[in-house]
Coordinates of C-alpha atoms and ligand atoms in Angstrom, one line a residue:
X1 CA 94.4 104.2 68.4
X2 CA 92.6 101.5 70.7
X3 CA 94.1 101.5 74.2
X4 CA 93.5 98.4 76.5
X5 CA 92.3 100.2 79.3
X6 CA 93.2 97.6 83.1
X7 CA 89.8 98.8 84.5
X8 CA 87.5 95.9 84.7
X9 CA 83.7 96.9 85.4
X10 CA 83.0 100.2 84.0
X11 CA 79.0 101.0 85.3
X12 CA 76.5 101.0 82.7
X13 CA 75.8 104.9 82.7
X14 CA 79.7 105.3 82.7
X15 CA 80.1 103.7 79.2
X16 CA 77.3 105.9 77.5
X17 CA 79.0 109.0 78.8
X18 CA 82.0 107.8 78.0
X19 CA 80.6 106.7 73.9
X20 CA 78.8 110.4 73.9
X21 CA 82.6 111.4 74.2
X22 CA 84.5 109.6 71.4
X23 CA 84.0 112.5 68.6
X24 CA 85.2 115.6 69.2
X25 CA 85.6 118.5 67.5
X26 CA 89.1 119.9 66.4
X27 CA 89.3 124.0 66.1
X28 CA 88.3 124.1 62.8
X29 CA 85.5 122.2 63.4
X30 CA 85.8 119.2 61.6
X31 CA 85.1 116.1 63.8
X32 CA 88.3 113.8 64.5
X33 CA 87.9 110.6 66.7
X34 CA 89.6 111.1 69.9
X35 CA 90.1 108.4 72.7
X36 CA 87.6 108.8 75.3
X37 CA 88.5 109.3 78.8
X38 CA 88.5 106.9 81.4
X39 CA 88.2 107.1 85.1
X40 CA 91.0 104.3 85.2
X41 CA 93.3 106.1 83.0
X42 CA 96.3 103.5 83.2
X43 CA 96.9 101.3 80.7
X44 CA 98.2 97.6 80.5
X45 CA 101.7 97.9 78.4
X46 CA 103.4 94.4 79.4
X47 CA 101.5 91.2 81.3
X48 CA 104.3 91.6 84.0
X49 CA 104.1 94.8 84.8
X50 CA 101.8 97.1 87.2
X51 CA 99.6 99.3 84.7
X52 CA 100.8 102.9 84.3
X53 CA 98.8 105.9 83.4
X54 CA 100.6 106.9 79.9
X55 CA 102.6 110.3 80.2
X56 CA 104.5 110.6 77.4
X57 CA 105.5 114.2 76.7
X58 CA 106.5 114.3 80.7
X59 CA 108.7 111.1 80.4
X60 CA 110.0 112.7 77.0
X61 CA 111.0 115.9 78.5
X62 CA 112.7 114.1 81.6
X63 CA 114.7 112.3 79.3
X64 CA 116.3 115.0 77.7
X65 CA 116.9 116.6 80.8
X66 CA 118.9 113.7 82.2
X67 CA 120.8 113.0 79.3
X68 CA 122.0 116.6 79.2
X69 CA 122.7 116.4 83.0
X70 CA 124.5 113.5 81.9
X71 CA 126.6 114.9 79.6
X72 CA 127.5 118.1 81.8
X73 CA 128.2 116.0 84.8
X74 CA 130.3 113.2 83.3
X75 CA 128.4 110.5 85.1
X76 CA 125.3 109.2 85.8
X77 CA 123.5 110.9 89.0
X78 CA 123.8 109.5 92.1
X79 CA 121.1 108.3 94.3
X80 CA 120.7 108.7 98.1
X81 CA 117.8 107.3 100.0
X82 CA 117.2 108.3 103.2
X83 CA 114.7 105.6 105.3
X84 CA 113.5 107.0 109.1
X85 CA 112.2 103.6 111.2
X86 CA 108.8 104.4 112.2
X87 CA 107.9 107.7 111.4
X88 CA 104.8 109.1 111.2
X89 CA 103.3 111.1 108.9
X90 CA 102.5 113.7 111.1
X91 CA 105.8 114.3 112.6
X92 CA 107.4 116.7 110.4
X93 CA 107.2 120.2 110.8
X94 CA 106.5 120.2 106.7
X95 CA 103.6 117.8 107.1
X96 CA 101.9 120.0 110.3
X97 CA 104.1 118.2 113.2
X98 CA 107.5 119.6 113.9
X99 CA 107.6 121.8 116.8
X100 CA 103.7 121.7 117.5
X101 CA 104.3 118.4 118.1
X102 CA 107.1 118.7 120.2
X103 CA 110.1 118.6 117.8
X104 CA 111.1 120.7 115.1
X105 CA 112.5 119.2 112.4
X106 CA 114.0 122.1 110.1
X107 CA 116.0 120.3 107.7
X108 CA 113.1 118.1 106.6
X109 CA 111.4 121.7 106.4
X110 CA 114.3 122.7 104.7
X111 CA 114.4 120.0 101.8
X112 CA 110.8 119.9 101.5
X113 CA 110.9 123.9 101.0
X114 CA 113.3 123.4 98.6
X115 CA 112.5 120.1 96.5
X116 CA 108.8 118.2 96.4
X117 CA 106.6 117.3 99.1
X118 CA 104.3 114.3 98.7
X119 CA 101.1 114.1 100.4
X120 CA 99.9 110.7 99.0
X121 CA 102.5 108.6 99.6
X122 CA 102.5 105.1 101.0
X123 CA 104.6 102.6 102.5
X124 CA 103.8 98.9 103.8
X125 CA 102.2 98.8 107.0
X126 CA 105.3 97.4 109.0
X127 CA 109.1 97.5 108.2
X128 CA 109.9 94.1 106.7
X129 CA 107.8 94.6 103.9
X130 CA 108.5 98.0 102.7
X131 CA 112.5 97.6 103.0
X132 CA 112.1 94.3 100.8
X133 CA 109.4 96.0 98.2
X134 CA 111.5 98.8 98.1
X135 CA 114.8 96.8 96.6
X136 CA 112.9 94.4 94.4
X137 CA 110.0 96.2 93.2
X138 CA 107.6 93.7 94.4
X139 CA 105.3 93.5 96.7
X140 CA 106.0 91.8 99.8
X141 CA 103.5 88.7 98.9
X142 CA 105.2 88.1 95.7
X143 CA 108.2 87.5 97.7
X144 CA 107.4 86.4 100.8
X145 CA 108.7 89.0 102.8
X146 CA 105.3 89.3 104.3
X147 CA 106.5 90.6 107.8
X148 CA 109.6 91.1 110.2
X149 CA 111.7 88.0 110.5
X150 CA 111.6 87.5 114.6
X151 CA 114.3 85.3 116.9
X152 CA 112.8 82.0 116.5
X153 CA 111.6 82.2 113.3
X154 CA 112.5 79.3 110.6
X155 CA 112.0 80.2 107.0
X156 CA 111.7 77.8 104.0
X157 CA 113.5 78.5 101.5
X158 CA 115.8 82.2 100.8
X159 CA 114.1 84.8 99.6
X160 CA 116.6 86.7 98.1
X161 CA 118.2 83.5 96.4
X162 CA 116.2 84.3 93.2
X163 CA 114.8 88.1 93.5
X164 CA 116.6 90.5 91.2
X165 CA 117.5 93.4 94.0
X166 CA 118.1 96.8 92.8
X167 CA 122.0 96.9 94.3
X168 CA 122.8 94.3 92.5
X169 CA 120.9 95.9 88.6
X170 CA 123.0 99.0 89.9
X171 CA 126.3 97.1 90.3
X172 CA 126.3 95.9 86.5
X173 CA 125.5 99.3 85.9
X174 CA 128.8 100.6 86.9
X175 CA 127.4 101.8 90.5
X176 CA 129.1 101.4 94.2
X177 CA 126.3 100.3 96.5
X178 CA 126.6 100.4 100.2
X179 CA 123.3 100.6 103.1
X180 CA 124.0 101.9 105.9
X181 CA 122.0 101.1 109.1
X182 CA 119.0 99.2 110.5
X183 CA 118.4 96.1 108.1
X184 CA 116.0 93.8 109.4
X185 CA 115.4 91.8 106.6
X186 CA 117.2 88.5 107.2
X187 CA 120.2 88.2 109.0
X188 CA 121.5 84.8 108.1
X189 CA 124.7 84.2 105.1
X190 CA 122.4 85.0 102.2
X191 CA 120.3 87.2 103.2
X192 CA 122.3 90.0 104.3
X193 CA 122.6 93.4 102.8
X194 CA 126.2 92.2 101.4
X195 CA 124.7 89.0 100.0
X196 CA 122.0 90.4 97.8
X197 CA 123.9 92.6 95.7
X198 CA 125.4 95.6 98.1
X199 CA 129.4 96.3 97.7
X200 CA 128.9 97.5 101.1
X201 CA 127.3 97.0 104.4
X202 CA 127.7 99.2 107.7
X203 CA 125.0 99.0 110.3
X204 CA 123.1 97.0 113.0
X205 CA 120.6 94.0 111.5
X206 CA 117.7 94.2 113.4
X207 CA 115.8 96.8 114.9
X208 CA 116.8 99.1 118.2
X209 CA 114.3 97.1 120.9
X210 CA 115.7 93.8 119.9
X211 CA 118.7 95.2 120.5
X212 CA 118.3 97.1 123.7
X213 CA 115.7 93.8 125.7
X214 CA 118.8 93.0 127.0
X215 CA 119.9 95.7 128.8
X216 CA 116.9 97.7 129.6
X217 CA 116.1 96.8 132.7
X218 CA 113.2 99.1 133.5
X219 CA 111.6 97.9 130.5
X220 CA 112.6 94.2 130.6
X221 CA 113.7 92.7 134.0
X222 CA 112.6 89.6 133.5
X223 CA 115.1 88.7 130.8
X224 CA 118.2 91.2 132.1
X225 CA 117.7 90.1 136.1
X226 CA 117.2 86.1 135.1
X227 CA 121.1 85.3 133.9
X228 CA 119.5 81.9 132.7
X229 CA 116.9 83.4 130.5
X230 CA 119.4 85.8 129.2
X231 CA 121.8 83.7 127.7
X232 CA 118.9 81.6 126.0
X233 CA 118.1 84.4 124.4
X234 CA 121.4 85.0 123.6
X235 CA 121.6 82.1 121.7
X236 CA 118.7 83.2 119.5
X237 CA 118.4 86.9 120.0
X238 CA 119.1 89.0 116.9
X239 CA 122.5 90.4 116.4
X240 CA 123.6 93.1 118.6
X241 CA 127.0 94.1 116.9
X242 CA 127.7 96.7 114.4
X243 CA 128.5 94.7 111.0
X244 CA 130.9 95.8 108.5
X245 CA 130.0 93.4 105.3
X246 CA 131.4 93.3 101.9
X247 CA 130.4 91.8 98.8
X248 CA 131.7 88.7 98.8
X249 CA 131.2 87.9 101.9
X250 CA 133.4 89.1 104.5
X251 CA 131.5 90.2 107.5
X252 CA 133.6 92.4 110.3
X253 CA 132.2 92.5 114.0
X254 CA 132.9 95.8 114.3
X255 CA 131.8 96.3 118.0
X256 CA 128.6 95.2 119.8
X257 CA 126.0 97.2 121.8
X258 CA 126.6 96.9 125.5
X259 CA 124.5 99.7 127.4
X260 CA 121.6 101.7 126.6
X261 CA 124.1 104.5 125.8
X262 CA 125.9 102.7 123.1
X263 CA 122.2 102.6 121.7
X264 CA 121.9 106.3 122.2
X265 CA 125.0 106.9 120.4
X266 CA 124.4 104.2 117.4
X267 CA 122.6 106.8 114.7
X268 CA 125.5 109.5 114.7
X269 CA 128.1 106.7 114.3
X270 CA 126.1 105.2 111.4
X271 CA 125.6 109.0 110.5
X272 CA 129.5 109.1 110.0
X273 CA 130.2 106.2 108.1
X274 CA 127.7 107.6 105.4
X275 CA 129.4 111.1 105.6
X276 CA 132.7 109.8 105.2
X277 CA 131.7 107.6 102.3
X278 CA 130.3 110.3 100.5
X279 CA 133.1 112.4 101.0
X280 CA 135.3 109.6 100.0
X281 CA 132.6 108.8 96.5
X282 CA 132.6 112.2 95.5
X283 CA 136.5 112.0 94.5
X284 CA 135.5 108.4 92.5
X285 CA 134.7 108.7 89.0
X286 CA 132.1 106.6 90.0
X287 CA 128.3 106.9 91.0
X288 CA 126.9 106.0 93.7
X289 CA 123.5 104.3 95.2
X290 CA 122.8 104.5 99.2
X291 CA 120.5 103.7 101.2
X292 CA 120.5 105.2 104.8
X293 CA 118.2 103.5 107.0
X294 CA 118.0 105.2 110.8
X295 CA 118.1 103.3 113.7
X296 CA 115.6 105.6 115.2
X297 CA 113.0 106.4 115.6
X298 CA 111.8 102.6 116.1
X299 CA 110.9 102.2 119.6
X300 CA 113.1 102.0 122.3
X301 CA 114.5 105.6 121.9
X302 CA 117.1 106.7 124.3
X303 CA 118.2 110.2 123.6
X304 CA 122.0 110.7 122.4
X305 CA 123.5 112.6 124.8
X306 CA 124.1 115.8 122.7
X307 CA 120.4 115.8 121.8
X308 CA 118.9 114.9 125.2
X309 CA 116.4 117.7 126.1
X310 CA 117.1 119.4 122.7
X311 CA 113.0 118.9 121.6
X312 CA 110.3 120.9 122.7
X313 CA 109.0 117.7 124.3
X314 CA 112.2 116.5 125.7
X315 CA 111.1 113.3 125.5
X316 CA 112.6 110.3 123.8
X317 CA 110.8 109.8 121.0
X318 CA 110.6 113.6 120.2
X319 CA 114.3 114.1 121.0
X320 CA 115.1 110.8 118.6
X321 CA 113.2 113.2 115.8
X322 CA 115.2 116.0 116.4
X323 CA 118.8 114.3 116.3
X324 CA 117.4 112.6 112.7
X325 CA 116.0 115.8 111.4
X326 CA 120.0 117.0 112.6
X327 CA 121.6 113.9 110.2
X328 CA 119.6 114.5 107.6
X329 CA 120.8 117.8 107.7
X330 CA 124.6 116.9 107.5
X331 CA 124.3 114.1 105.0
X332 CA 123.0 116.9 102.5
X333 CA 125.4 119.2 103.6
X334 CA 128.0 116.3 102.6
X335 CA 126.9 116.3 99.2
X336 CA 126.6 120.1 99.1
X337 CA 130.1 120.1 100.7
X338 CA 131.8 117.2 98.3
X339 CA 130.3 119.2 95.2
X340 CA 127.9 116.6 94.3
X341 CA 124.7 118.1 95.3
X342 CA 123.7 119.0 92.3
X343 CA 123.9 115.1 91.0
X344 CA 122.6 113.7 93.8
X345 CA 118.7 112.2 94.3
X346 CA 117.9 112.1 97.6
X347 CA 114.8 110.9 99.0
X348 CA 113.5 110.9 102.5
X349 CA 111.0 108.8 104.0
X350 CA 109.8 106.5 106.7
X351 CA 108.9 102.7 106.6
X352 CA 105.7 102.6 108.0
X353 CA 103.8 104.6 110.0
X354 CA 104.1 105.3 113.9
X355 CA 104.1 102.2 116.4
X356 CA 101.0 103.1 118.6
X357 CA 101.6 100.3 120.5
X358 CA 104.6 101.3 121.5
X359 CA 102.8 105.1 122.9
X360 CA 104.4 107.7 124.2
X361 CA 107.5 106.2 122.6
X362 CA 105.8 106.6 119.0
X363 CA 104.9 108.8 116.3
X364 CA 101.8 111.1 115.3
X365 CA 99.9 110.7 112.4
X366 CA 96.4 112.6 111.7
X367 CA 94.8 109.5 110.3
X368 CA 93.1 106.8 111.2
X369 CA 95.5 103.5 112.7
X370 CA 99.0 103.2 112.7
X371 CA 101.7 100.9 111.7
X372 CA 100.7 97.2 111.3
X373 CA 97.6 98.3 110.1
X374 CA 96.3 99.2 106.4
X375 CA 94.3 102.3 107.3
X376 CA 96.1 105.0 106.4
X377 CA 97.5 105.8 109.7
X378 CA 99.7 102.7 109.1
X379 CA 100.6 103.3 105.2
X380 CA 100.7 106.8 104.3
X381 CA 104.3 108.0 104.9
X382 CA 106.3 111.4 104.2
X383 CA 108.0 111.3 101.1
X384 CA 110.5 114.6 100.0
X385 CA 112.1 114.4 97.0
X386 CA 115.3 116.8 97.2
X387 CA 117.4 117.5 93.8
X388 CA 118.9 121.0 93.4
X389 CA 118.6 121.9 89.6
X390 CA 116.4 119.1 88.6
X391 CA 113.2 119.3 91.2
X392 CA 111.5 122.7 91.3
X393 CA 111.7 123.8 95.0
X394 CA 108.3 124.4 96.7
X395 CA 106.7 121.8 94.9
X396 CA 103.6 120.0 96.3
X397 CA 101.7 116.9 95.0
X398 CA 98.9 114.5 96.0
X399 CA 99.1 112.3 93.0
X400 CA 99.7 108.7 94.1
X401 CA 103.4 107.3 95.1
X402 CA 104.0 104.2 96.4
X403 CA 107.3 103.5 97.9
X404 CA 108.2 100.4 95.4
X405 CA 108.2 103.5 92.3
X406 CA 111.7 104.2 94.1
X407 CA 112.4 101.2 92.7
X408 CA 111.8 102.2 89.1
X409 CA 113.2 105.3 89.5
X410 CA 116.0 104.6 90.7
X411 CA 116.8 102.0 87.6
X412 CA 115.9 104.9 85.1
X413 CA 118.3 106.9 86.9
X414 CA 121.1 104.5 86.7
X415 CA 119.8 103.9 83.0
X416 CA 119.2 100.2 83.7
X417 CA 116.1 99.6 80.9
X418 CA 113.3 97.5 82.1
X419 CA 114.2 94.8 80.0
X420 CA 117.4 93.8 82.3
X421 CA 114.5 92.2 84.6
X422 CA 113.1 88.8 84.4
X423 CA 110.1 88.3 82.7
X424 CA 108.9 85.1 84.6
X425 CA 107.1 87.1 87.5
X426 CA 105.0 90.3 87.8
X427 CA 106.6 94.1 88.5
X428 CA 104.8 96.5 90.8
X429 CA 106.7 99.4 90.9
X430 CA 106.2 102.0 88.1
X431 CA 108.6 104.2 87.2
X432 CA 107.5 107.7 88.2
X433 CA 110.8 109.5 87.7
X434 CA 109.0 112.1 85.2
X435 CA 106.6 112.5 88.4
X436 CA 109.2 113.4 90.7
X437 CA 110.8 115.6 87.9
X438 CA 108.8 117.5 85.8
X439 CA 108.1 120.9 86.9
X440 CA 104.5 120.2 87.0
X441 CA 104.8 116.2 86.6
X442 CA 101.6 113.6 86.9
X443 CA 101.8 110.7 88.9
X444 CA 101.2 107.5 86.3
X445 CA 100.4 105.7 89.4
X446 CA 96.4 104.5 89.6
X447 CA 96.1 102.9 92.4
X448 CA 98.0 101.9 95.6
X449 CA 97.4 98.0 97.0
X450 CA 97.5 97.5 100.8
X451 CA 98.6 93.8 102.2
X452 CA 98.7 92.3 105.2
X453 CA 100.8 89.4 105.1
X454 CA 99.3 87.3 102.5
X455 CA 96.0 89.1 102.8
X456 CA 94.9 91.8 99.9
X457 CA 92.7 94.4 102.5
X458 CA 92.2 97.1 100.2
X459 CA 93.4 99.9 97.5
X460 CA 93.3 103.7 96.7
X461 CA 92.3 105.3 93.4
X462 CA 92.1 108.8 93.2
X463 CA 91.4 110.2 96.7
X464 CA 88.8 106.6 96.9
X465 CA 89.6 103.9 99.2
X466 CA 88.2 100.5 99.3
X467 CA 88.9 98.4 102.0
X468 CA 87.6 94.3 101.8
X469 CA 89.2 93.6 105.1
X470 CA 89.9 95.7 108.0
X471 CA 92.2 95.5 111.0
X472 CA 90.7 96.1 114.2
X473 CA 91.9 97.1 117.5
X474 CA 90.3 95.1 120.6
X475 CA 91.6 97.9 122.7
X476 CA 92.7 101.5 122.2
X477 CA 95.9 101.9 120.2
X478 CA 96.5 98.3 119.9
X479 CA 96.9 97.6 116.7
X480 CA 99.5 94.7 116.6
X481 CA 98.9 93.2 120.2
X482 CA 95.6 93.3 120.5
X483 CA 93.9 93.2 117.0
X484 CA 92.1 91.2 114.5
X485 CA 91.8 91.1 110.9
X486 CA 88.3 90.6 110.1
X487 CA 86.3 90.8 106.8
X488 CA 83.7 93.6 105.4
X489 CA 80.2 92.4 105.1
X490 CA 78.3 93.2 101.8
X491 CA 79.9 96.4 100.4
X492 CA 83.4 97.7 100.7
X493 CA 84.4 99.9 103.4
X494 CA 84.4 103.1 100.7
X495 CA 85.5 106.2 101.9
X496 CA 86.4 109.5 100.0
X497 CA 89.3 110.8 101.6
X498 CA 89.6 114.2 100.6
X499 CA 86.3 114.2 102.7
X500 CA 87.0 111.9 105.7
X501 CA 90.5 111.5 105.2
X502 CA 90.6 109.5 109.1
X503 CA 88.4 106.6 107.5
X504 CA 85.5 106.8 109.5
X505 CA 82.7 107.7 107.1
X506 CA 81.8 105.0 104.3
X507 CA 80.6 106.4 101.7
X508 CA 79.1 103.4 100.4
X509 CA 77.6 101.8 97.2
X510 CA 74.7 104.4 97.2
X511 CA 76.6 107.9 97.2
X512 CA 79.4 107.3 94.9
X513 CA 78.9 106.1 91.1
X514 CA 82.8 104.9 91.2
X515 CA 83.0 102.5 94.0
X516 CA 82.6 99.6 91.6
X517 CA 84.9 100.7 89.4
X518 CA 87.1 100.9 92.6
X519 CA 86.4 98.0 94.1
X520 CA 87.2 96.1 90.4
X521 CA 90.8 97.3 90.8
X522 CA 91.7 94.7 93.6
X523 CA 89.5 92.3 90.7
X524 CA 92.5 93.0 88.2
X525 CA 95.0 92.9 90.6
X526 CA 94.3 89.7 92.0
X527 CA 94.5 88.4 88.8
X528 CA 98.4 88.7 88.1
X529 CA 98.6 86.8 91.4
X530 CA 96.9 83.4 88.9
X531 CA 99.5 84.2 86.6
X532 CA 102.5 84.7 89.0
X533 CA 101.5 83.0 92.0
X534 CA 103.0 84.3 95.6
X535 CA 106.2 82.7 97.1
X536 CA 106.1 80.8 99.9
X537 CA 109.2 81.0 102.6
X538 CA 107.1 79.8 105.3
X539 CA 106.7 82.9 107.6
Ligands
CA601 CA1 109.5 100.4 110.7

């Protein structure tokens, strides 16, 4: 069989290897013709789709496993995502933070322990961008959900009016859909969660410091001690009130944000609406899809009362940690509690990486940058896959996942086939359900691409990174208010980072035989954007 490999400039030395490889020898040593290997293992199965590396046997086995979880259950599974605003990588006590970074986090510790741990995976580099890529399958250029929406800004055109979102595939798959919490990706009629294919929205639209300008005086006095200025912003501030949506339309004020302390307090309300729910789904005959998207640990934090002091910090931000580590906690104990854990899929993550700017109300992660930026301090995330029954516990991987595969997996799990999606426009999400899975399941995922608005900057491949632009700093730690993105000179940056996983060693064109082939990637990739080019909304 000929395979169409999607790597593009295979070095010269490469191919002989590669053609001293294509006879082998079987046991009984007569020759058969095998396919030789690649270093770009995926493969290019449909023009609008990202390449995936071929994992048959896995996706077979994972099949039969769901359909006889399927039959046992009476439903489909459920699907519970769990999104943390601004977390970083390092703040986990499974990822090396918890208490020796000033707040434990045992029931992250817990699930992790108990389901799969990822160490490779990534998200966009600010919140926009991920929570759009993560319900279309896209990436934020194709789209144009390059980057938050801000009071002021005026967009083209609606984004959402012709993306196919993953509520909605899910709805006409027999599913109830409802996010709960922070949404920040459009707030205006047709763009909110209850618009683009949610039965269900509870939560506040933009996030906590947008919120919170208005009232925080020792933070903002010039807007809460200047009545004049306040009530112009006002007029163009993002929403402060706790929505109640429905498909459909109807939109309930529930009530509105009017101290610090009814910020403090937002995450264990939103907490209960989602508990409740469940409670309340577990009795349907009916699966569901959520998405639970914290309010903290975006900067400003103010510490809920019940948690103030309870970190090892007692600080804020570490104290905001601590109280969603605690709600993560009793949204699986809901599941445990309603008798649905064991057909649930719950997945906890974070957005982007921690807001350095925003230090000491911010994050840690052990890498180089932090959100806004595409080093991998901004993009690589904690992912923990949590499925009693179906997800070995204890497992660990590296293998590549980007947060758009929820995308696919999610579909597979709600057995909506890939052919329910337009074909007019390119897919990046793969489905990596076998991944998440399989006992000892491969990632079919290549290689990871990092934007920047509408600005490809670089993409990993194996444990290489090529980066064709950078985002620099002008001073320590500022990485969105005082940075510029500036392009490489002659060679990529090129790092290996197993080696130099902080970015700061190039490894360059003359020590590494693969950098070309590494480098070609972003070649290919480019290439679907000819084909499909990027939506424009004017942002
Ligand atoms: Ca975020």
């Amino acid at each position: 069989m000929t395979k169409q490999s999607s790597a593009s400039t295979p070095m010269p030395f490469l191919t002989i290897f590669i053609l001293s490889l294509t006879v082998m020898w079987n046991t009984n040593g007569e020759a058969q013709t095998t396919d030789p290997p690649q270093f770009d293992r995926s493969e290019v199965v449909s023009d609008i789709f990202e390449p995936a590396i071929p994992c048959v046997e896995q996706d077979q086995r994972i099949r039969e496993r769901l359909s006889a979880l399927e039959i046992q259950q009476g439903q489909r599974p459920n699907v519970l995502w769990i999104v943390v605003d601004d977390m970083g990588f390092g703040d986990p006590g499974c990822y090396g933070g918890g208490a020796a970074v000033g707040a434990s986090t045992p029931n992250m510790d817990h699930l992790a322990a108990n389901g799969l741990k990822l160490t490779s995976c990534y998200a966009q580099q600010t919140c926009t961008p991920t929570r759009s890529a993560i319900l279309t399958g896209r990436l934020p250029v194709r789209t144009g959900l390059t980057r938050p929406i801000l009071a002021g800004d005026k967009i083209t055109r609606n984004p959402w009016a012709d993306e196919v979102s993953l509520p909605s595939l899910l709805g006409e798959a027999g599913y109830f859909t409802m996010l709960t919490g922070k949404w920040h990706v459009g707030e205006s009629e047709g763009m909110r969660p209850h618009d683009i294919g949610f039965d269900e929205y509870f939560g506040y639209y933009p996030a906590q410091k947008e919120i919170t300008q208005r009232l925080d005086t020792r933070r903002y006095p010039g807007l809460t001690l200047n009545p004049e200025r306040l009530s112009i912003y006002e007029a163009v501030g993002p929403a402060d009130a706790l929505i109640h949506g429905y498909k459909g339309g109807k939109t309930d004020e529930v009530s509105r944000i009017q101290s610090i302390e009814d910020m403090a307090r937002a995450d264990a309300t939103l907490v209960g609406h989602t508990v409740e729910k469940i409670k309340q789904l577990a009795t349907d005959k009916k699966p569901f899809f959520i998405e639970h998207c914290f309010m903290k640990v975006h900067a400003d934090n103010f510490a809920h009362p019940d948690f103030a002091g309870k970190s090892e910090a007692k600080y804020p931000y570490r104290d905001a940690i601590h109280e969603v580590d605690f709600h993560i906690g009793t949204m699986v104990q809901a599941l445990k509690a309603a008798g649905i854990e064991k057909n649930t899929f719950v997945f906890v993550t974070s957005d982007n990486g921690p807001q350095m700017d925003a230090w000491p109300d911010a994050g840690y992660t052990p890498f180089r940058g932090a959100k806004g930026t595409t080093f991998e301090g901004g993009v690589r995330v904690p992912g923990i896959a949590y499925w009693p029954g179906m997800i070995e516990p204890g497992r660990t991987s590296d293998q590549l996942f980007d947060l758009m595969d929820l995308f696919g997996v999610t579909m597979n799990l709600a057995g909506v086939a890939p052919d329910k999606l337009p074909q007019d426009r390119f897919y990046d999400f793969i489905d990596q359900t076998s991944f998440l899975l399989d006992a000892n399941g491969d990632s079919k995922r290549e290689s990871v691409y990092f934007w920047w608005g509408n600005q490809l900057m670089a993409t990993r491949m194996k444990e290489y990174k090529a980066h064709v632009k950078v985002i620099l700093p002008q001073a320590t730690h500022k990485y969105i208010d005082l940075s510029l993105v500036q392009d490489v000179g002659l060679a990529p940056w090129y790092f290996n980072l197993y080696l130099d996983p902080k970015e700061e060693m190039s490894v360059g064109h003359r020590l590494d035989p693969w950098m070309a082939t590494v480098a070609g990637k972003l070649k290919s990739h480019g290439a679907t954007f000819k084909r499909f080019p990027p939506k424009n909304i004017g942002l």
